[in-house]
Every structure is written in C-alpha cells, then in structure tokens.
Coordinates of C-alpha atoms in Angstrom, one line a residue:
Chain A
E20 CA -203.1 20.7 15.6
I21 CA -204.7 23.5 17.6
V22 CA -207.3 25.5 15.4
L23 CA -207.7 29.2 16.7
T24 CA -210.9 31.0 15.8
Q25 CA -211.0 34.7 16.1
S26 CA -214.2 36.8 16.3
P27 CA -215.6 39.0 15.0
G28 CA -214.1 39.0 11.6
T29 CA -214.5 42.8 11.4
L30 CA -215.0 45.3 14.1
S31 CA -216.2 48.8 13.2
L32 CA -215.5 51.4 15.9
S33 CA -214.8 55.0 16.3
P34 CA -211.5 56.5 17.7
G35 CA -211.8 56.7 21.5
E36 CA -213.9 53.5 21.7
R37 CA -212.9 50.2 23.3
A38 CA -212.2 47.2 21.1
T39 CA -212.7 43.7 22.4
L40 CA -211.2 40.8 20.2
S41 CA -211.7 37.1 20.9
C42 CA -209.6 34.2 20.2
R43 CA -210.9 30.6 20.9
A44 CA -208.8 27.6 20.7
S45 CA -209.9 24.0 19.8
Q46 CA -207.7 22.6 22.6
R47 CA -206.2 24.0 25.8
V48 CA -203.2 26.2 25.1
N49 CA -200.3 24.9 27.1
F50 CA -199.0 27.5 29.7
S51 CA -201.2 30.2 28.2
Y52 CA -198.7 30.4 25.4
L53 CA -200.9 32.7 23.4
A54 CA -199.7 35.8 21.5
W55 CA -201.4 38.8 19.7
Y56 CA -200.0 40.6 16.8
Q57 CA -201.0 43.8 14.9
Q58 CA -200.4 44.1 11.2
K59 CA -200.8 47.1 9.0
P60 CA -200.8 47.0 5.2
G61 CA -197.5 46.3 3.6
Q62 CA -195.8 45.6 7.0
A63 CA -194.7 42.7 9.0
P64 CA -196.7 41.7 12.0
R65 CA -195.8 43.4 15.3
L66 CA -195.9 41.5 18.6
L67 CA -198.3 43.1 21.1
I68 CA -198.9 40.5 23.7
Y69 CA -197.3 37.3 24.7
G70 CA -198.0 34.8 27.4
A71 CA -201.8 35.7 27.1
S72 CA -201.3 38.9 29.1
N73 CA -197.8 40.4 28.9
R74 CA -197.2 43.3 26.8
A75 CA -194.2 43.3 24.4
T76 CA -191.6 46.0 24.7
G77 CA -192.8 49.4 23.7
I78 CA -196.5 48.5 23.5
P79 CA -198.8 51.2 25.0
D80 CA -200.8 50.3 28.1
R81 CA -204.1 50.7 26.2
F82 CA -203.4 47.2 24.8
S83 CA -204.2 44.4 27.3
G84 CA -204.6 40.6 27.1
S85 CA -206.4 38.2 29.2
G86 CA -207.6 34.6 29.3
S87 CA -206.4 31.1 29.7
G88 CA -207.2 27.5 28.6
T89 CA -209.1 27.9 25.4
D90 CA -210.6 31.5 25.5
F91 CA -208.5 34.6 25.2
T92 CA -209.2 38.3 24.8
L93 CA -207.4 41.3 23.3
T94 CA -208.7 44.7 24.6
I95 CA -207.8 47.9 23.2
N96 CA -208.9 50.9 25.3
R97 CA -209.5 54.3 23.8
L98 CA -208.7 53.5 20.2
E99 CA -206.2 55.8 18.6
P100 CA -206.1 56.3 14.7
E101 CA -203.0 54.2 14.4
D102 CA -204.8 51.2 16.1
F103 CA -207.0 50.5 13.0
A104 CA -205.4 47.4 11.5
M105 CA -205.5 43.6 11.4
Y106 CA -204.9 41.6 14.5
Y107 CA -204.0 37.9 14.7
C108 CA -203.7 35.5 17.7
Q109 CA -201.1 32.8 17.7
Q110 CA -200.5 29.9 19.9
Y111 CA -197.0 28.6 20.6
G112 CA -197.6 26.0 23.3
S113 CA -198.0 23.0 20.9
S114 CA -196.2 23.7 17.5
R115 CA -197.6 27.0 16.2
T116 CA -200.8 28.1 14.7
F117 CA -202.4 31.4 14.0
G118 CA -206.0 32.7 13.8
Q119 CA -207.6 34.0 10.8
G120 CA -207.6 37.6 12.0
T121 CA -209.9 40.4 13.1
K122 CA -210.0 43.6 11.1
V123 CA -210.5 46.8 13.4
E124 CA -211.9 49.4 10.9
I125 CA -212.8 52.9 11.4
K126 CA -216.6 53.3 11.7
Chain B
Q566 CA -180.6 44.2 18.1
I567 CA -182.0 41.3 16.4
T568 CA -182.6 41.6 12.7
L569 CA -183.8 39.1 10.1
K570 CA -184.0 39.5 6.3
E571 CA -185.4 37.1 3.8
S572 CA -184.0 36.7 0.3
G573 CA -184.8 34.5 -2.7
P574 CA -186.5 34.6 -6.1
T575 CA -189.6 36.9 -6.6
V576 CA -191.1 34.6 -9.3
V577 CA -191.0 30.8 -9.6
K578 CA -192.8 28.6 -12.1
L579 CA -195.4 26.0 -11.5
T580 CA -193.8 22.7 -10.1
Q581 CA -190.4 24.4 -9.4
T582 CA -188.7 24.3 -6.0
L583 CA -188.5 27.4 -4.1
T584 CA -185.5 28.2 -1.9
L585 CA -185.5 31.1 0.5
T586 CA -182.7 32.3 2.8
C587 CA -183.2 34.1 6.1
T588 CA -180.0 36.1 7.1
F589 CA -180.1 37.2 10.7
S590 CA -177.9 39.2 13.0
G591 CA -178.0 39.9 16.8
F592 CA -178.2 36.3 18.0
S593 CA -176.6 32.9 17.4
L594 CA -178.6 29.8 16.3
S595 CA -176.1 27.8 18.4
T596 CA -177.4 29.4 21.6
S597 CA -179.7 27.1 23.7
G598 CA -183.4 27.7 23.2
V599 CA -183.2 29.9 20.1
G600 CA -185.1 29.2 16.9
V601 CA -186.0 30.6 13.6
G602 CA -189.3 30.2 12.0
W603 CA -190.9 30.7 8.6
I604 CA -194.4 32.1 8.1
R605 CA -196.2 33.1 4.9
Q606 CA -199.1 35.2 4.0
P607 CA -201.0 35.0 0.6
P608 CA -202.3 38.4 -0.6
G609 CA -205.1 39.5 1.6
K610 CA -205.2 36.4 3.6
A611 CA -204.1 35.3 7.0
L612 CA -200.8 34.2 8.3
E613 CA -199.7 30.6 8.1
W614 CA -196.9 29.0 9.9
L615 CA -194.7 26.8 8.0
A616 CA -191.6 25.6 9.8
I617 CA -189.2 26.1 12.7
I618 CA -185.6 25.1 13.3
Y619 CA -184.0 25.2 16.7
W620 CA -180.5 25.6 18.2
D621 CA -180.2 21.7 18.6
D622 CA -181.3 21.1 15.0
D623 CA -184.8 20.0 16.0
K624 CA -187.2 20.8 13.1
R625 CA -190.9 21.1 13.1
Y626 CA -193.2 21.5 10.2
S627 CA -196.9 22.5 9.6
P628 CA -198.8 19.4 8.9
S629 CA -200.5 20.9 5.9
V630 CA -197.3 21.4 4.0
E631 CA -194.8 19.1 5.7
S632 CA -194.2 16.8 2.7
R633 CA -193.1 19.7 0.6
L634 CA -190.7 21.5 3.1
T635 CA -187.2 21.2 4.3
I636 CA -185.6 23.6 6.8
T637 CA -181.9 23.8 7.5
K638 CA -179.5 26.0 9.2
D639 CA -175.9 27.3 8.7
S640 CA -174.9 28.7 12.2
S641 CA -171.5 29.7 10.8
K642 CA -173.3 32.0 8.2
D643 CA -176.1 33.0 10.5
Q644 CA -178.5 31.7 7.9
V645 CA -181.7 29.6 7.8
V646 CA -182.8 28.1 4.4
L647 CA -186.3 27.0 3.6
T648 CA -187.0 24.9 0.5
M649 CA -190.5 24.1 -0.7
T650 CA -191.0 21.7 -3.7
N651 CA -193.7 21.5 -6.4
M652 CA -194.8 25.1 -6.1
D653 CA -198.3 26.0 -7.2
P654 CA -200.1 29.5 -7.8
V655 CA -201.8 29.0 -4.4
D656 CA -198.3 29.3 -2.8
T657 CA -198.1 32.9 -4.0
A658 CA -197.5 34.7 -0.7
T659 CA -195.3 36.9 1.3
Y660 CA -192.9 34.8 3.2
Y661 CA -191.5 35.9 6.4
C662 CA -188.9 34.6 8.8
A663 CA -188.8 35.3 12.5
Y664 CA -187.0 34.8 15.6
T665 CA -188.4 32.6 18.4
R666 CA -187.4 30.7 21.6
A667 CA -188.4 27.4 22.8
A668 CA -186.9 27.7 26.3
A669 CA -185.5 30.0 28.9
P670 CA -187.7 31.9 28.3
V671 CA -190.3 30.6 25.7
R672 CA -191.4 33.3 23.3
P673 CA -193.5 33.7 20.2
F674 CA -192.2 35.0 16.9
D675 CA -190.5 38.5 17.5
P676 CA -189.0 40.2 15.7
W677 CA -189.9 39.4 12.1
G678 CA -188.1 40.2 8.8
Q679 CA -189.6 42.5 6.4
G680 CA -190.9 39.6 4.2
T681 CA -190.4 38.7 0.6
L682 CA -193.2 38.4 -1.9
V683 CA -192.9 35.2 -4.2
T684 CA -195.2 34.8 -7.1
V685 CA -195.8 31.5 -8.7
S686 CA -196.4 31.7 -12.4
S687 CA -198.3 29.1 -14.4

C-alpha cells in the first residue's frame, strides 16, 4: 500500500501570500495519478487537481499542481480568504490512499 | 449532473453490523470504467478510503478493514451498499460515497455525496 505523507501539518499564512503544500509517496505513483482536495468544516471534500497538474472544472487558476514519481506539490498563489481550509492529497494509481492533510490557517 | 447521497443509521451499537446505502443519479454503474467508492472521516481526523466497486463488479478494499467490509451494487436501483461488521467506537465517522473512474479516462473521487455521520455507542 502506498503511504502518502503531507507536509507541513499546518501552514500559517496571510491573505495574498503563496502557499506551498507537499505530498510525498512511499512508492512511485503510477501515471502521476495524484489528486488534491480542499475540505472546509462540515463539507465534503472538493476536487482541485487530478493527474498531478490538471485543474478540475471551475477551480481558479491560482491553484496549481506539479510533481511526478514520489514528490508532488500544490501551490496556491495569492491566498484568498476562502482558501483557508484543509487540503488532502490522494493517489489513485494503485488502489487508493489519502495523505493525513495540511491545514492552511490565517496567520 | 452526477449526484450521490448516503443513507443509513446515525447510531449503531458496539459489535453490530453497519449497512450504508449510496443512491446516485446522473450515471450508470453498468457503464464501462465507472466506479463508486466509500471513504470515511472520523471527527477531526483525516480521510480514509474504504472500498470501491466497479461497473464489472470488480471490488477493492482497504487492507486495514478488508475483513470487515462488503461492497455490493444494484445497478437497476442505482445504489451501492457497504456493510461493515463488528462496529467499534473508533468507527465513529462521517461516511462518504463518491464517483470515480478506472478507465477512459481514469479519475479520482469526484463528486462526493454530502456524507452521513455514524456514531457507534458502547
């Protein structure tokens, strides 16, 4: 089973700043089948990125994903107030697993 | 438009079996490549994938709970059912179902249902 490790656990930033979130896999993720989700309290997760770098429908272009193999990054440029939330990575190339999440909080 | 909705008991007792139903619309689980998965999230904790069933009745389970899970589908009713045996308070969580694809094209979970909170009482 592929284990995903997200870092940092918490990111304290101000609106307008850039957020850089990391997701490291214990094994190579097949075909870069790596997704990123945003989750706000009381809500279901929302797909942001799939295939490591493809934005899902309706996702603003300040969200971008990159990486391959075992190292992946989600970047949020110019944080908006609505971007402060939990973020999870998930691989779907070999069964399915989620990372433990990164909380982006207001500094 | 694809939608999914989970239903089932809000409270189950220690050692009981949990049965959850995912009722969906906007797609057919008879279509090649399509799948429905279950994911749970204990309060304040991370997401945990549980199981997936595909259009061809292929089933995959998380190794950590595989012995306790059964996933089935009723394509005529547009439903997927998850059963989990021997429930324990640590299984208290919000349970989600979600649409996915295994082929043409491969896609992660999207969209998700609203989730249903299940509490296990001792």
